[in-house]
Amino acid sequence: DSIKVFAPATVANVACGFDVLGFAVENPGDEVVLTKKSTPGVKITTITGDEGRLTKDADKNTVGVAVSRFLKHLQIDAGIDITLHKKMPLGSGLGSSAASAVAGVFAVNQLLGMPLNQQELLPFAMEGERIACGSAHADNVAPSLLGGFVLIRSYDPLDVIKIPTPANLYSTIIHPQVEVQTKDAREILKKQIPLRDAVTQWGNVGGLIAGLMLSDYQLIGRSMKDVIVEPIRAILIPGFEDVKQAALSAGALGCGISGSGPSIFALSTSEEIAHKVGSEMQKVLNSIQIGSEVYISKI
Ligand code: HSE
């Protein structure tokens, strides 16, 4: 018995929603192949596309951990061989570790006859995140698993809500060829924030959700502002302010850091604008000698 599963990359935070908002894109993403074996135990047999950088130790790799926790929870003594095809960049802010964990846990659930529903798979994928970066945040794993735009209203207890999105919403992601580790990008954040910044931020989170649900594109744009995390993390991304300005001048509704960076995302109302936004962002990075890759998706 064998199964192949693809899980998509995700944009976490979506400007104002640190750790509570995220959406899935159409590409890139990761692919896993899981095969049932007669000898019990989880083994990662092959990893491709990682230039040899990821560990095959199933207790230390995000996909291995997610699958093992799932089996342990259900007290199933199965043997599972995992092949992981990384089809997206590591340390990119696109939820690379999340996509692997989600693909793994979705695949093992299918392979064993679906003992759990999709929502119930989340905590296991989150354990994969904990191994990858030290925190079990869900704003990449939840949208990767459930698709679309997702709000994590609460972590304890876990309360995950799918948010409807307007008919014409396109994302542009640009991945500059520099690397940022999520763990480092979390450590530099302030642990306390001024009340006035909190007020601004939760106004924007509410505004963004309302904008998505009302298909009010201008409201979506106005709400895509982050006064708490972006000012600190922007220094990790060369040319960030200029790239953002280029995206907005090209007609994007809003623009921000994708997850913990260095990828930068923008939302637009048409595929045409999304492409134009991508090429204008790319021009800025080219001008400072930073290579990049652009991904366009419908949300
Ligand atoms: N919410 C997380 C962070 C996402 O910003 O650290 C990491 O991809």
PDB file of C-alpha atoms and ligand atoms in Angstrom:
ATOM      1  CA  ASP A   1       0.000   0.000   0.000  1.00  0.00           C
ATOM      2  CA  SER A   2       1.363   3.365  -1.017  1.00  0.00           C
ATOM      3  CA  ILE A   3       0.035   6.909  -1.338  1.00  0.00           C
ATOM      4  CA  LYS A   4       1.329  10.171  -2.821  1.00  0.00           C
ATOM      5  CA  VAL A   5       0.162  13.503  -1.311  1.00  0.00           C
ATOM      6  CA  PHE A   6       0.899  17.143  -2.199  1.00  0.00           C
ATOM      7  CA  ALA A   7       0.548  19.906   0.432  1.00  0.00           C
ATOM      8  CA  PRO A   8       0.743  23.570  -0.560  1.00  0.00           C
ATOM      9  CA  ALA A   9       2.913  26.408   0.636  1.00  0.00           C
ATOM     10  CA  THR A  10       1.242  29.059   2.780  1.00  0.00           C
ATOM     11  CA  VAL A  11       1.486  32.727   3.619  1.00  0.00           C
ATOM     12  CA  ALA A  12       1.299  33.066   7.407  1.00  0.00           C
ATOM     13  CA  ASN A  13       0.500  36.245   9.391  1.00  0.00           C
ATOM     14  CA  VAL A  14      -0.961  38.055   6.323  1.00  0.00           C
ATOM     15  CA  ALA A  15       0.447  41.364   7.571  1.00  0.00           C
ATOM     16  CA  CYS A  16      -1.530  42.090  10.752  1.00  0.00           C
ATOM     17  CA  GLY A  17      -2.320  38.560  11.993  1.00  0.00           C
ATOM     18  CA  PHE A  18       0.894  37.287  13.571  1.00  0.00           C
ATOM     19  CA  ASP A  19       0.392  33.588  14.410  1.00  0.00           C
ATOM     20  CA  VAL A  20      -3.388  33.757  13.768  1.00  0.00           C
ATOM     21  CA  LEU A  21      -3.910  34.246  10.004  1.00  0.00           C
ATOM     22  CA  GLY A  22      -2.705  32.319   6.972  1.00  0.00           C
ATOM     23  CA  PHE A  23      -3.707  31.294   3.482  1.00  0.00           C
ATOM     24  CA  ALA A  24      -2.747  28.493   1.120  1.00  0.00           C
ATOM     25  CA  VAL A  25      -1.393  29.061  -2.382  1.00  0.00           C
ATOM     26  CA  GLU A  26      -1.586  26.817  -5.461  1.00  0.00           C
ATOM     27  CA  ASN A  27       2.159  26.448  -5.804  1.00  0.00           C
ATOM     28  CA  PRO A  28       4.825  25.711  -4.673  1.00  0.00           C
ATOM     29  CA  GLY A  29       4.391  22.869  -2.175  1.00  0.00           C
ATOM     30  CA  ASP A  30       5.806  19.548  -0.989  1.00  0.00           C
ATOM     31  CA  GLU A  31       5.076  15.991  -2.006  1.00  0.00           C
ATOM     32  CA  VAL A  32       5.377  12.869   0.103  1.00  0.00           C
ATOM     33  CA  VAL A  33       5.027   9.203  -0.742  1.00  0.00           C
ATOM     34  CA  LEU A  34       4.121   6.940   2.178  1.00  0.00           C
ATOM     35  CA  THR A  35       4.357   3.155   1.986  1.00  0.00           C
ATOM     36  CA  LYS A  36       3.030   0.676   4.529  1.00  0.00           C
ATOM     37  CA  LYS A  37       5.605  -1.906   5.710  1.00  0.00           C
ATOM     38  CA  SER A  38       5.268  -5.024   7.813  1.00  0.00           C
ATOM     39  CA  THR A  39       8.014  -4.059  10.292  1.00  0.00           C
ATOM     40  CA  PRO A  40       6.760  -1.371  12.695  1.00  0.00           C
ATOM     41  CA  GLY A  41       8.407   2.058  12.839  1.00  0.00           C
ATOM     42  CA  VAL A  42       8.551   5.308  10.906  1.00  0.00           C
ATOM     43  CA  LYS A  43      11.468   5.622   8.487  1.00  0.00           C
ATOM     44  CA  ILE A  44      12.417   8.427   6.129  1.00  0.00           C
ATOM     45  CA  THR A  45      14.037   6.539   3.269  1.00  0.00           C
ATOM     46  CA  THR A  46      14.575   9.293   0.699  1.00  0.00           C
ATOM     47  CA  ILE A  47      14.568  13.094   0.589  1.00  0.00           C
ATOM     48  CA  THR A  48      14.958  14.947  -2.696  1.00  0.00           C
ATOM     49  CA  GLY A  49      15.176  18.663  -3.471  1.00  0.00           C
ATOM     50  CA  ASP A  50      16.813  19.704  -0.172  1.00  0.00           C
ATOM     51  CA  GLU A  51      20.442  19.650  -1.352  1.00  0.00           C
ATOM     52  CA  GLY A  52      21.175  17.211   1.463  1.00  0.00           C
ATOM     53  CA  ARG A  53      20.254  19.690   4.191  1.00  0.00           C
ATOM     54  CA  LEU A  54      17.360  17.967   5.943  1.00  0.00           C
ATOM     55  CA  THR A  55      17.788  15.138   8.397  1.00  0.00           C
ATOM     56  CA  LYS A  56      16.392  11.697   7.629  1.00  0.00           C
ATOM     57  CA  ASP A  57      16.116  11.060  11.366  1.00  0.00           C
ATOM     58  CA  ALA A  58      12.356  10.567  11.714  1.00  0.00           C
ATOM     59  CA  ASP A  59      12.424  11.963  15.278  1.00  0.00           C
ATOM     60  CA  LYS A  60      13.966  15.230  14.101  1.00  0.00           C
ATOM     61  CA  ASN A  61      12.367  15.818  10.716  1.00  0.00           C
ATOM     62  CA  THR A  62       9.009  17.619  10.651  1.00  0.00           C
ATOM     63  CA  VAL A  63       7.306  14.981   8.479  1.00  0.00           C
ATOM     64  CA  GLY A  64       8.646  12.080  10.579  1.00  0.00           C
ATOM     65  CA  VAL A  65       7.523  13.712  13.822  1.00  0.00           C
ATOM     66  CA  ALA A  66       4.031  14.475  12.509  1.00  0.00           C
ATOM     67  CA  VAL A  67       3.520  10.888  11.293  1.00  0.00           C
ATOM     68  CA  SER A  68       4.972   9.333  14.481  1.00  0.00           C
ATOM     69  CA  ARG A  69       2.769  11.478  16.774  1.00  0.00           C
ATOM     70  CA  PHE A  70      -0.285  10.478  14.768  1.00  0.00           C
ATOM     71  CA  LEU A  71       0.524   6.755  15.093  1.00  0.00           C
ATOM     72  CA  LYS A  72       1.349   7.092  18.787  1.00  0.00           C
ATOM     73  CA  HIS A  73      -1.919   8.915  19.482  1.00  0.00           C
ATOM     74  CA  LEU A  74      -3.932   6.158  17.806  1.00  0.00           C
ATOM     75  CA  GLN A  75      -1.709   3.456  19.329  1.00  0.00           C
ATOM     76  CA  ILE A  76      -1.123   1.949  15.911  1.00  0.00           C
ATOM     77  CA  ASP A  77       2.050  -0.100  15.595  1.00  0.00           C
ATOM     78  CA  ALA A  78       2.371   0.372  11.852  1.00  0.00           C
ATOM     79  CA  GLY A  79       5.475   0.415   9.692  1.00  0.00           C
ATOM     80  CA  ILE A  80       5.661   3.502   7.464  1.00  0.00           C
ATOM     81  CA  ASP A  81       8.373   4.408   4.950  1.00  0.00           C
ATOM     82  CA  ILE A  82       8.424   8.054   3.891  1.00  0.00           C
ATOM     83  CA  THR A  83       9.833   9.620   0.752  1.00  0.00           C
ATOM     84  CA  LEU A  84       9.871  13.431   0.871  1.00  0.00           C
ATOM     85  CA  HIS A  85      10.150  15.504  -2.286  1.00  0.00           C
ATOM     86  CA  LYS A  86      10.889  19.103  -1.256  1.00  0.00           C
ATOM     87  CA  LYS A  87       9.511  21.173  -4.050  1.00  0.00           C
ATOM     88  CA  MET A  88       9.912  24.504  -2.352  1.00  0.00           C
ATOM     89  CA  PRO A  89      12.769  26.499  -0.832  1.00  0.00           C
ATOM     90  CA  LEU A  90      13.799  25.991   2.815  1.00  0.00           C
ATOM     91  CA  GLY A  91      13.870  28.944   5.226  1.00  0.00           C
ATOM     92  CA  SER A  92      11.782  30.956   2.777  1.00  0.00           C
ATOM     93  CA  GLY A  93       8.784  32.052   4.856  1.00  0.00           C
ATOM     94  CA  LEU A  94       6.486  29.937   2.722  1.00  0.00           C
ATOM     95  CA  GLY A  95       5.735  27.296   5.335  1.00  0.00           C
ATOM     96  CA  SER A  96       8.132  24.692   4.037  1.00  0.00           C
ATOM     97  CA  SER A  97       8.274  22.654   7.250  1.00  0.00           C
ATOM     98  CA  ALA A  98       4.476  22.921   7.579  1.00  0.00           C
ATOM     99  CA  ALA A  99       3.830  21.597   4.065  1.00  0.00           C
ATOM    100  CA  SER A 100       5.947  18.485   4.725  1.00  0.00           C
ATOM    101  CA  ALA A 101       4.224  17.798   8.052  1.00  0.00           C
ATOM    102  CA  VAL A 102       0.754  18.308   6.595  1.00  0.00           C
ATOM    103  CA  ALA A 103       1.437  16.096   3.578  1.00  0.00           C
ATOM    104  CA  GLY A 104       2.752  13.366   5.909  1.00  0.00           C
ATOM    105  CA  VAL A 105      -0.094  13.384   8.386  1.00  0.00           C
ATOM    106  CA  PHE A 106      -2.743  13.606   5.641  1.00  0.00           C
ATOM    107  CA  ALA A 107      -1.098  10.682   3.829  1.00  0.00           C
ATOM    108  CA  VAL A 108      -0.839   8.416   6.872  1.00  0.00           C
ATOM    109  CA  ASN A 109      -4.478   9.093   7.783  1.00  0.00           C
ATOM    110  CA  GLN A 110      -5.549   8.084   4.268  1.00  0.00           C
ATOM    111  CA  LEU A 111      -3.288   5.049   4.262  1.00  0.00           C
ATOM    112  CA  LEU A 112      -4.863   3.772   7.494  1.00  0.00           C
ATOM    113  CA  GLY A 113      -8.484   4.230   6.358  1.00  0.00           C
ATOM    114  CA  MET A 114      -9.107   7.772   7.674  1.00  0.00           C
ATOM    115  CA  PRO A 115      -9.478   7.206  11.442  1.00  0.00           C
ATOM    116  CA  LEU A 116      -9.450  11.012  11.966  1.00  0.00           C
ATOM    117  CA  ASN A 117     -11.089  13.933  10.170  1.00  0.00           C
ATOM    118  CA  GLN A 118      -9.085  16.760   8.616  1.00  0.00           C
ATOM    119  CA  GLN A 119      -9.347  19.161  11.587  1.00  0.00           C
ATOM    120  CA  GLU A 120      -8.232  16.412  13.969  1.00  0.00           C
ATOM    121  CA  LEU A 121      -4.966  16.067  12.049  1.00  0.00           C
ATOM    122  CA  LEU A 122      -3.864  19.598  12.932  1.00  0.00           C
ATOM    123  CA  PRO A 123      -2.206  18.996  16.321  1.00  0.00           C
ATOM    124  CA  PHE A 124       0.119  16.373  14.808  1.00  0.00           C
ATOM    125  CA  ALA A 125       1.232  18.688  12.022  1.00  0.00           C
ATOM    126  CA  MET A 126       1.763  21.397  14.670  1.00  0.00           C
ATOM    127  CA  GLU A 127       4.137  19.057  16.524  1.00  0.00           C
ATOM    128  CA  GLY A 128       6.154  18.905  13.299  1.00  0.00           C
ATOM    129  CA  GLU A 129       6.378  22.719  13.416  1.00  0.00           C
ATOM    130  CA  ARG A 130       7.580  22.604  17.008  1.00  0.00           C
ATOM    131  CA  ILE A 131      10.493  20.387  15.966  1.00  0.00           C
ATOM    132  CA  ALA A 132      11.302  22.591  12.975  1.00  0.00           C
ATOM    133  CA  CYS A 133      11.410  25.979  14.715  1.00  0.00           C
ATOM    134  CA  GLY A 134      10.690  25.593  18.421  1.00  0.00           C
ATOM    135  CA  SER A 135       7.094  26.810  18.319  1.00  0.00           C
ATOM    136  CA  ALA A 136       3.898  24.941  17.459  1.00  0.00           C
ATOM    137  CA  HIS A 137       2.261  27.807  15.574  1.00  0.00           C
ATOM    138  CA  ALA A 138      -0.647  26.794  13.326  1.00  0.00           C
ATOM    139  CA  ASP A 139      -0.835  29.642  10.808  1.00  0.00           C
ATOM    140  CA  ASN A 140       1.036  27.617   8.183  1.00  0.00           C
ATOM    141  CA  VAL A 141      -0.180  24.081   8.944  1.00  0.00           C
ATOM    142  CA  ALA A 142      -3.873  25.010   9.221  1.00  0.00           C
ATOM    143  CA  PRO A 143      -4.209  26.659   5.787  1.00  0.00           C
ATOM    144  CA  SER A 144      -1.952  24.026   4.201  1.00  0.00           C
ATOM    145  CA  LEU A 145      -4.222  21.293   5.568  1.00  0.00           C
ATOM    146  CA  LEU A 146      -7.625  22.958   5.141  1.00  0.00           C
ATOM    147  CA  GLY A 147      -6.965  25.152   2.101  1.00  0.00           C
ATOM    148  CA  GLY A 148      -8.068  28.741   1.609  1.00  0.00           C
ATOM    149  CA  PHE A 149      -7.847  31.489   4.200  1.00  0.00           C
ATOM    150  CA  VAL A 150      -7.780  30.443   7.855  1.00  0.00           C
ATOM    151  CA  LEU A 151      -8.051  32.180  11.229  1.00  0.00           C
ATOM    152  CA  ILE A 152      -6.694  30.551  14.378  1.00  0.00           C
ATOM    153  CA  ARG A 153      -9.000  32.241  16.859  1.00  0.00           C
ATOM    154  CA  SER A 154      -7.504  30.361  19.795  1.00  0.00           C
ATOM    155  CA  TYR A 155      -4.639  27.944  20.436  1.00  0.00           C
ATOM    156  CA  ASP A 156      -5.891  26.527  23.716  1.00  0.00           C
ATOM    157  CA  PRO A 157      -8.347  25.115  22.998  1.00  0.00           C
ATOM    158  CA  LEU A 158      -7.551  25.030  19.305  1.00  0.00           C
ATOM    159  CA  ASP A 159     -10.259  26.918  17.397  1.00  0.00           C
ATOM    160  CA  VAL A 160      -9.638  27.179  13.663  1.00  0.00           C
ATOM    161  CA  ILE A 161     -12.034  28.984  11.341  1.00  0.00           C
ATOM    162  CA  LYS A 162     -12.112  29.025   7.537  1.00  0.00           C
ATOM    163  CA  ILE A 163     -12.744  32.526   6.225  1.00  0.00           C
ATOM    164  CA  PRO A 164     -14.556  32.973   2.903  1.00  0.00           C
ATOM    165  CA  THR A 165     -12.648  35.041   0.345  1.00  0.00           C
ATOM    166  CA  PRO A 166     -13.795  37.356  -2.470  1.00  0.00           C
ATOM    167  CA  ALA A 167     -14.078  36.043  -6.029  1.00  0.00           C
ATOM    168  CA  ASN A 168     -11.115  38.005  -7.365  1.00  0.00           C
ATOM    169  CA  LEU A 169      -8.187  37.728  -5.026  1.00  0.00           C
ATOM    170  CA  TYR A 170      -4.689  36.847  -6.273  1.00  0.00           C
ATOM    171  CA  SER A 171      -1.461  36.513  -4.378  1.00  0.00           C
ATOM    172  CA  THR A 172       1.991  37.377  -5.603  1.00  0.00           C
ATOM    173  CA  ILE A 173       4.877  35.936  -3.648  1.00  0.00           C
ATOM    174  CA  ILE A 174       8.444  36.891  -4.287  1.00  0.00           C
ATOM    175  CA  HIS A 175      11.161  34.759  -2.739  1.00  0.00           C
ATOM    176  CA  PRO A 176      14.473  36.626  -2.562  1.00  0.00           C
ATOM    177  CA  GLN A 177      17.479  34.337  -2.513  1.00  0.00           C
ATOM    178  CA  VAL A 178      18.422  34.932   1.099  1.00  0.00           C
ATOM    179  CA  GLU A 179      17.523  32.694   4.013  1.00  0.00           C
ATOM    180  CA  VAL A 180      15.829  33.535   7.306  1.00  0.00           C
ATOM    181  CA  GLN A 181      15.318  30.909   9.986  1.00  0.00           C
ATOM    182  CA  THR A 182      11.913  31.178  11.656  1.00  0.00           C
ATOM    183  CA  LYS A 183      13.486  30.479  15.049  1.00  0.00           C
ATOM    184  CA  ASP A 184      15.782  33.525  14.714  1.00  0.00           C
ATOM    185  CA  ALA A 185      13.006  35.703  13.286  1.00  0.00           C
ATOM    186  CA  ARG A 186      10.876  34.883  16.351  1.00  0.00           C
ATOM    187  CA  GLU A 187      13.639  35.447  18.882  1.00  0.00           C
ATOM    188  CA  ILE A 188      14.164  39.070  17.816  1.00  0.00           C
ATOM    189  CA  LEU A 189      10.516  40.011  18.457  1.00  0.00           C
ATOM    190  CA  LYS A 190       9.520  42.076  21.491  1.00  0.00           C
ATOM    191  CA  LYS A 191       7.636  40.136  24.153  1.00  0.00           C
ATOM    192  CA  GLN A 192       5.670  43.216  25.297  1.00  0.00           C
ATOM    193  CA  ILE A 193       3.856  45.684  23.084  1.00  0.00           C
ATOM    194  CA  PRO A 194       2.388  49.128  23.809  1.00  0.00           C
ATOM    195  CA  LEU A 195      -1.392  49.199  24.169  1.00  0.00           C
ATOM    196  CA  ARG A 196      -1.779  51.727  21.338  1.00  0.00           C
ATOM    197  CA  ASP A 197      -0.003  49.341  18.927  1.00  0.00           C
ATOM    198  CA  ALA A 198      -2.252  46.492  20.060  1.00  0.00           C
ATOM    199  CA  VAL A 199      -5.313  48.670  19.370  1.00  0.00           C
ATOM    200  CA  THR A 200      -4.062  49.487  15.861  1.00  0.00           C
ATOM    201  CA  GLN A 201      -3.275  45.837  15.191  1.00  0.00           C
ATOM    202  CA  TRP A 202      -6.571  44.324  16.314  1.00  0.00           C
ATOM    203  CA  GLY A 203      -8.451  47.012  14.406  1.00  0.00           C
ATOM    204  CA  ASN A 204      -6.621  45.827  11.296  1.00  0.00           C
ATOM    205  CA  VAL A 205      -7.186  42.111  11.990  1.00  0.00           C
ATOM    206  CA  GLY A 206     -10.915  42.752  12.347  1.00  0.00           C
ATOM    207  CA  GLY A 207     -10.854  44.947   9.249  1.00  0.00           C
ATOM    208  CA  LEU A 208      -9.082  42.322   7.171  1.00  0.00           C
ATOM    209  CA  ILE A 209     -11.540  39.587   8.163  1.00  0.00           C
ATOM    210  CA  ALA A 210     -14.505  41.897   7.507  1.00  0.00           C
ATOM    211  CA  GLY A 211     -13.002  42.936   4.157  1.00  0.00           C
ATOM    212  CA  LEU A 212     -12.574  39.314   3.080  1.00  0.00           C
ATOM    213  CA  MET A 213     -16.100  38.362   4.099  1.00  0.00           C
ATOM    214  CA  LEU A 214     -17.713  41.466   2.571  1.00  0.00           C
ATOM    215  CA  SER A 215     -15.585  41.339  -0.603  1.00  0.00           C
ATOM    216  CA  ASP A 216     -14.550  44.900   0.224  1.00  0.00           C
ATOM    217  CA  TYR A 217     -11.198  45.123  -1.549  1.00  0.00           C
ATOM    218  CA  GLN A 218     -10.379  48.619  -0.297  1.00  0.00           C
ATOM    219  CA  LEU A 219     -10.978  47.523   3.287  1.00  0.00           C
ATOM    220  CA  ILE A 220      -8.697  44.510   2.742  1.00  0.00           C
ATOM    221  CA  GLY A 221      -6.001  46.874   1.467  1.00  0.00           C
ATOM    222  CA  ARG A 222      -6.388  49.381   4.322  1.00  0.00           C
ATOM    223  CA  SER A 223      -6.193  46.590   6.879  1.00  0.00           C
ATOM    224  CA  MET A 224      -3.000  44.953   5.589  1.00  0.00           C
ATOM    225  CA  LYS A 225      -0.753  46.839   7.980  1.00  0.00           C
ATOM    226  CA  ASP A 226       1.468  45.453  10.698  1.00  0.00           C
ATOM    227  CA  VAL A 227       2.817  47.864  13.330  1.00  0.00           C
ATOM    228  CA  ILE A 228       4.174  45.130  15.612  1.00  0.00           C
ATOM    229  CA  VAL A 229       6.192  42.496  13.769  1.00  0.00           C
ATOM    230  CA  GLU A 230       7.052  43.925  10.349  1.00  0.00           C
ATOM    231  CA  PRO A 231       9.063  46.929  11.620  1.00  0.00           C
ATOM    232  CA  ILE A 232      11.368  44.500  13.458  1.00  0.00           C
ATOM    233  CA  ARG A 233      11.648  41.783  10.831  1.00  0.00           C
ATOM    234  CA  ALA A 234      11.978  44.105   7.836  1.00  0.00           C
ATOM    235  CA  ILE A 235      15.675  44.576   8.660  1.00  0.00           C
ATOM    236  CA  LEU A 236      16.266  40.882   7.865  1.00  0.00           C
ATOM    237  CA  ILE A 237      15.099  41.391   4.267  1.00  0.00           C
ATOM    238  CA  PRO A 238      17.311  43.456   1.972  1.00  0.00           C
ATOM    239  CA  GLY A 239      15.303  46.046   0.031  1.00  0.00           C
ATOM    240  CA  PHE A 240      12.024  45.263   1.827  1.00  0.00           C
ATOM    241  CA  GLU A 241      10.621  48.822   1.936  1.00  0.00           C
ATOM    242  CA  ASP A 242      11.403  49.441  -1.744  1.00  0.00           C
ATOM    243  CA  VAL A 243       9.912  46.090  -2.794  1.00  0.00           C
ATOM    244  CA  LYS A 244       6.760  46.907  -0.854  1.00  0.00           C
ATOM    245  CA  GLN A 245       6.482  50.370  -2.405  1.00  0.00           C
ATOM    246  CA  ALA A 246       6.944  48.845  -5.863  1.00  0.00           C
ATOM    247  CA  ALA A 247       4.111  46.359  -5.194  1.00  0.00           C
ATOM    248  CA  LEU A 248       1.743  49.102  -4.020  1.00  0.00           C
ATOM    249  CA  SER A 249       2.638  51.409  -6.936  1.00  0.00           C
ATOM    250  CA  ALA A 250       1.956  48.523  -9.341  1.00  0.00           C
ATOM    251  CA  GLY A 251      -1.595  48.293  -7.992  1.00  0.00           C
ATOM    252  CA  ALA A 252      -1.461  45.736  -5.162  1.00  0.00           C
ATOM    253  CA  LEU A 253      -4.091  46.118  -2.423  1.00  0.00           C
ATOM    254  CA  GLY A 254      -1.486  45.492   0.240  1.00  0.00           C
ATOM    255  CA  CYS A 255       1.911  43.914   0.795  1.00  0.00           C
ATOM    256  CA  GLY A 256       3.819  42.388   3.693  1.00  0.00           C
ATOM    257  CA  ILE A 257       6.290  39.759   4.837  1.00  0.00           C
ATOM    258  CA  SER A 258       5.217  36.174   4.170  1.00  0.00           C
ATOM    259  CA  GLY A 259       5.458  34.302   7.482  1.00  0.00           C
ATOM    260  CA  SER A 260       8.829  34.975   9.047  1.00  0.00           C
ATOM    261  CA  GLY A 261      10.354  35.997   5.673  1.00  0.00           C
ATOM    262  CA  PRO A 262      12.347  36.566   3.590  1.00  0.00           C
ATOM    263  CA  SER A 263       9.501  36.013   1.087  1.00  0.00           C
ATOM    264  CA  ILE A 264       7.255  39.020   0.527  1.00  0.00           C
ATOM    265  CA  PHE A 265       3.636  38.696  -0.550  1.00  0.00           C
ATOM    266  CA  ALA A 266       1.064  41.043  -2.039  1.00  0.00           C
ATOM    267  CA  LEU A 267      -2.659  40.708  -2.749  1.00  0.00           C
ATOM    268  CA  SER A 268      -4.291  42.000  -5.925  1.00  0.00           C
ATOM    269  CA  THR A 269      -7.696  41.950  -7.571  1.00  0.00           C
ATOM    270  CA  SER A 270      -6.658  40.375 -10.887  1.00  0.00           C
ATOM    271  CA  GLU A 271      -4.143  37.936 -12.261  1.00  0.00           C
ATOM    272  CA  GLU A 272      -2.831  40.628 -14.565  1.00  0.00           C
ATOM    273  CA  ILE A 273      -2.103  43.009 -11.682  1.00  0.00           C
ATOM    274  CA  ALA A 274      -0.591  40.138  -9.665  1.00  0.00           C
ATOM    275  CA  HIS A 275       1.899  39.463 -12.490  1.00  0.00           C
ATOM    276  CA  LYS A 276       2.736  43.159 -12.867  1.00  0.00           C
ATOM    277  CA  VAL A 277       3.269  43.400  -9.093  1.00  0.00           C
ATOM    278  CA  GLY A 278       5.640  40.422  -9.280  1.00  0.00           C
ATOM    279  CA  SER A 279       7.756  41.878 -12.052  1.00  0.00           C
ATOM    280  CA  GLU A 280       7.989  45.292 -10.368  1.00  0.00           C
ATOM    281  CA  MET A 281       9.057  43.666  -7.095  1.00  0.00           C
ATOM    282  CA  GLN A 282      11.601  41.590  -8.972  1.00  0.00           C
ATOM    283  CA  LYS A 283      13.073  44.699 -10.636  1.00  0.00           C
ATOM    284  CA  VAL A 284      13.821  46.183  -7.211  1.00  0.00           C
ATOM    285  CA  LEU A 285      15.590  43.037  -6.044  1.00  0.00           C
ATOM    286  CA  ASN A 286      17.502  42.790  -9.333  1.00  0.00           C
ATOM    287  CA  SER A 287      18.729  46.344  -8.816  1.00  0.00           C
ATOM    288  CA  ILE A 288      20.397  45.281  -5.563  1.00  0.00           C
ATOM    289  CA  GLN A 289      21.751  42.053  -7.093  1.00  0.00           C
ATOM    290  CA  ILE A 290      19.380  39.698  -5.321  1.00  0.00           C
ATOM    291  CA  GLY A 291      17.962  36.872  -7.394  1.00  0.00           C
ATOM    292  CA  SER A 292      14.358  35.924  -6.783  1.00  0.00           C
ATOM    293  CA  GLU A 293      11.516  33.700  -7.791  1.00  0.00           C
ATOM    294  CA  VAL A 294       7.870  34.795  -8.203  1.00  0.00           C
ATOM    295  CA  TYR A 295       4.773  32.662  -7.570  1.00  0.00           C
ATOM    296  CA  ILE A 296       1.252  33.745  -8.534  1.00  0.00           C
ATOM    297  CA  SER A 297      -1.868  32.018  -7.161  1.00  0.00           C
ATOM    298  CA  LYS A 298      -5.566  32.533  -7.024  1.00  0.00           C
ATOM    299  CA  ILE A 299      -6.778  32.437  -3.430  1.00  0.00           C
TER     300      ILE A 299
HETATM  301  N1  HSE B   1       3.573  33.048  12.485  1.00  0.00           N
HETATM  302  C1  HSE B   1       4.875  32.481  12.262  1.00  0.00           C
HETATM  303  C2  HSE B   1       5.925  33.564  12.448  1.00  0.00           C
HETATM  304  C3  HSE B   1       4.949  31.922  10.885  1.00  0.00           C
HETATM  305  O1  HSE B   1       5.727  34.644  11.908  1.00  0.00           O
HETATM  306  O2  HSE B   1       6.922  33.319  13.122  1.00  0.00           O
HETATM  307  C4  HSE B   1       6.272  31.330  10.532  1.00  0.00           C
HETATM  308  O3  HSE B   1       6.221  30.842   9.219  1.00  0.00           O
END
